[in-house]
PDB file of C-alpha atoms in Angstrom:
ATOM      1  CA  MET A   1      51.336  -6.205  53.722  1.00  0.00           C
ATOM      2  CA  GLU A   2      53.646  -4.903  56.279  1.00  0.00           C
ATOM      3  CA  ILE A   3      52.041  -3.000  59.566  1.00  0.00           C
ATOM      4  CA  LYS A   4      54.530  -1.265  61.952  1.00  0.00           C
ATOM      5  CA  MET A   5      53.055  -1.329  65.112  1.00  0.00           C
ATOM      6  CA  GLU A   6      53.729   1.242  67.422  1.00  0.00           C
ATOM      7  CA  ASN A   7      53.523   0.861  71.335  1.00  0.00           C
ATOM      8  CA  GLU A   8      50.030   1.195  72.664  1.00  0.00           C
ATOM      9  CA  LYS A   9      49.557   4.308  74.966  1.00  0.00           C
ATOM     10  CA  LYS A  10      48.983   3.303  78.673  1.00  0.00           C
ATOM     11  CA  TYR A  11      45.582   5.144  79.649  1.00  0.00           C
ATOM     12  CA  LYS A  12      45.514   6.165  83.348  1.00  0.00           C
ATOM     13  CA  GLY A  13      42.768   4.607  85.648  1.00  0.00           C
ATOM     14  CA  TYR A  14      41.488   6.471  88.760  1.00  0.00           C
ATOM     15  CA  ILE A  15      41.079   5.834  92.304  1.00  0.00           C
ATOM     16  CA  ASP A  16      37.417   5.219  93.122  1.00  0.00           C
ATOM     17  CA  GLU A  17      35.932   6.560  96.520  1.00  0.00           C
ATOM     18  CA  ASN A  18      36.859   3.272  98.385  1.00  0.00           C
ATOM     19  CA  GLY A  19      40.798   3.476  97.251  1.00  0.00           C
ATOM     20  CA  ASN A  20      40.501   0.894  94.792  1.00  0.00           C
ATOM     21  CA  TYR A  21      42.466   1.826  91.451  1.00  0.00           C
ATOM     22  CA  ILE A  22      39.702   1.295  88.585  1.00  0.00           C
ATOM     23  CA  TYR A  23      41.389   0.340  85.359  1.00  0.00           C
ATOM     24  CA  PRO A  24      40.200   2.209  81.994  1.00  0.00           C
ATOM     25  CA  ILE A  25      38.004   0.145  79.701  1.00  0.00           C
ATOM     26  CA  ILE A  26      39.481   1.542  76.412  1.00  0.00           C
ATOM     27  CA  LYS A  27      37.530   1.080  73.065  1.00  0.00           C
ATOM     28  CA  LYS A  28      39.114   2.046  69.481  1.00  0.00           C
ATOM     29  CA  TYR A  29      36.652   3.294  66.626  1.00  0.00           C
ATOM     30  CA  TYR A  30      37.620   2.586  63.113  1.00  0.00           C
ATOM     31  CA  SER A  31      36.573   3.662  59.865  1.00  0.00           C
ATOM     32  CA  CYS A  32      37.254   3.423  56.046  1.00  0.00           C
ATOM     33  CA  PHE A  33      37.680   6.735  54.170  1.00  0.00           C
ATOM     34  CA  ASP A  34      36.295   6.971  50.801  1.00  0.00           C
ATOM     35  CA  LYS A  35      38.658   8.936  48.842  1.00  0.00           C
ATOM     36  CA  THR A  36      36.509   9.715  45.958  1.00  0.00           C
ATOM     37  CA  GLY A  37      33.496  10.653  47.810  1.00  0.00           C
ATOM     38  CA  ASN A  38      35.438  12.344  50.315  1.00  0.00           C
ATOM     39  CA  THR A  39      33.794  11.135  53.120  1.00  0.00           C
ATOM     40  CA  TYR A  40      33.871   8.178  55.926  1.00  0.00           C
ATOM     41  CA  MET A  41      31.738   5.154  55.945  1.00  0.00           C
ATOM     42  CA  GLY A  42      30.462   3.826  59.125  1.00  0.00           C
ATOM     43  CA  THR A  43      32.375   3.631  62.406  1.00  0.00           C
ATOM     44  CA  PHE A  44      33.276   0.137  64.105  1.00  0.00           C
ATOM     45  CA  GLU A  45      34.886  -0.999  66.741  1.00  0.00           C
ATOM     46  CA  ALA A  46      37.961  -3.471  67.531  1.00  0.00           C
ATOM     47  CA  ASP A  47      40.292  -4.123  70.267  1.00  0.00           C
ATOM     48  CA  SER A  48      43.584  -3.293  68.144  1.00  0.00           C
ATOM     49  CA  ASP A  49      44.624  -2.133  64.763  1.00  0.00           C
ATOM     50  CA  MET A  50      45.438  -5.640  63.361  1.00  0.00           C
ATOM     51  CA  ARG A  51      42.013  -6.805  64.469  1.00  0.00           C
ATOM     52  CA  ALA A  52      40.296  -3.946  62.531  1.00  0.00           C
ATOM     53  CA  ILE A  53      42.155  -4.835  59.381  1.00  0.00           C
ATOM     54  CA  ARG A  54      41.211  -8.230  59.778  1.00  0.00           C
ATOM     55  CA  MET A  55      37.634  -7.123  59.829  1.00  0.00           C
ATOM     56  CA  VAL A  56      37.957  -5.287  56.799  1.00  0.00           C
ATOM     57  CA  GLU A  57      39.402  -7.997  55.065  1.00  0.00           C
ATOM     58  CA  ASP A  58      35.858  -9.782  54.418  1.00  0.00           C
ATOM     59  CA  ALA A  59      34.751  -6.622  52.468  1.00  0.00           C
ATOM     60  CA  ILE A  60      37.923  -6.537  50.439  1.00  0.00           C
ATOM     61  CA  ASN A  61      37.040 -10.175  49.586  1.00  0.00           C
ATOM     62  CA  ASP A  62      33.299  -9.418  48.606  1.00  0.00           C
ATOM     63  CA  PRO A  63      33.280  -8.543  44.999  1.00  0.00           C
ATOM     64  CA  LYS A  64      29.898  -7.214  45.443  1.00  0.00           C
ATOM     65  CA  SER A  65      30.899  -4.706  48.062  1.00  0.00           C
ATOM     66  CA  ALA A  66      31.940  -1.288  47.030  1.00  0.00           C
ATOM     67  CA  ILE A  67      35.320  -1.725  48.958  1.00  0.00           C
ATOM     68  CA  GLY A  68      36.032  -5.113  47.001  1.00  0.00           C
ATOM     69  CA  LYS A  69      35.172  -3.202  43.708  1.00  0.00           C
ATOM     70  CA  HIS A  70      37.310  -0.584  44.232  1.00  0.00           C
ATOM     71  CA  PRO A  71      40.033  -0.836  47.327  1.00  0.00           C
ATOM     72  CA  GLU A  72      42.432   1.677  45.644  1.00  0.00           C
ATOM     73  CA  ASP A  73      39.405   4.214  46.621  1.00  0.00           C
ATOM     74  CA  TYR A  74      39.684   3.409  50.217  1.00  0.00           C
ATOM     75  CA  ARG A  75      42.132   3.447  53.250  1.00  0.00           C
ATOM     76  CA  LEU A  76      41.306   2.344  57.150  1.00  0.00           C
ATOM     77  CA  ASP A  77      41.674   5.056  59.656  1.00  0.00           C
ATOM     78  CA  ARG A  78      41.514   4.917  63.471  1.00  0.00           C
ATOM     79  CA  LEU A  79      39.194   7.881  64.307  1.00  0.00           C
ATOM     80  CA  PHE A  80      39.205   7.682  68.240  1.00  0.00           C
ATOM     81  CA  ILE A  81      39.919   6.067  71.559  1.00  0.00           C
ATOM     82  CA  ILE A  82      37.543   6.464  74.169  1.00  0.00           C
ATOM     83  CA  ASP A  83      37.254   5.268  78.034  1.00  0.00           C
ATOM     84  CA  MET A  84      34.107   3.610  78.508  1.00  0.00           C
ATOM     85  CA  ARG A  85      33.984   4.098  82.109  1.00  0.00           C
ATOM     86  CA  SER A  86      34.408   7.731  81.917  1.00  0.00           C
ATOM     87  CA  GLY A  87      33.108   8.802  78.732  1.00  0.00           C
ATOM     88  CA  ASP A  88      36.210  10.721  78.007  1.00  0.00           C
ATOM     89  CA  ILE A  89      37.599  10.695  74.343  1.00  0.00           C
ATOM     90  CA  VAL A  90      41.433   9.989  75.412  1.00  0.00           C
ATOM     91  CA  ASP A  91      42.843  10.140  71.804  1.00  0.00           C
ATOM     92  CA  ASP A  92      40.962  12.152  69.060  1.00  0.00           C
ATOM     93  CA  ASN A  93      43.783  12.026  66.582  1.00  0.00           C
ATOM     94  CA  THR A  94      43.094  10.300  63.387  1.00  0.00           C
ATOM     95  CA  LYS A  95      45.547   7.706  62.681  1.00  0.00           C
ATOM     96  CA  HIS A  96      46.105   6.143  59.123  1.00  0.00           C
ATOM     97  CA  ILE A  97      46.291   2.278  59.496  1.00  0.00           C
ATOM     98  CA  ILE A  98      46.516   1.261  55.585  1.00  0.00           C
ATOM     99  CA  GLU A  99      45.278   1.715  52.333  1.00  0.00           C
ATOM    100  CA  LEU A 100      42.889  -1.043  51.235  1.00  0.00           C
ATOM    101  CA  LYS A 101      44.209  -1.624  48.079  1.00  0.00           C
ATOM    102  CA  GLU A 102      47.494  -2.772  49.603  1.00  0.00           C
ATOM    103  CA  MET A 103      45.411  -5.502  51.283  1.00  0.00           C
ATOM    104  CA  LYS A 104      44.041  -6.567  48.193  1.00  0.00           C
ATOM    105  CA  ASN A 105      47.287  -7.204  46.436  1.00  0.00           C
ATOM    106  CA  GLU A 106      48.457  -9.459  49.262  1.00  0.00           C
ATOM    107  CA  GLN A 107      45.591 -11.905  48.376  1.00  0.00           C
TER     108      GLN A 107
END
């Protein structure tokens, strides 16, 4: 499995009323897309694309899960990124991360 990591965007903070720079708290949300059902499963939060991949690996290794039974029917996408301080969605461009069948073949 080869994942090309792009440089992470730097999200701007803001200056508060006391002149202090407030750094954004960035959260990334992911979901597995079911290509057969043409819908997303539930969302989950991860710090990075690689951490999201590691979180999905457990489901792939579980032969009782739908993902484990049919990894070729799913892909992992990053849905959006939110700044938890402001509540603003700072990136709502869905990004394809990996086809789950690629992860299954590696094991």
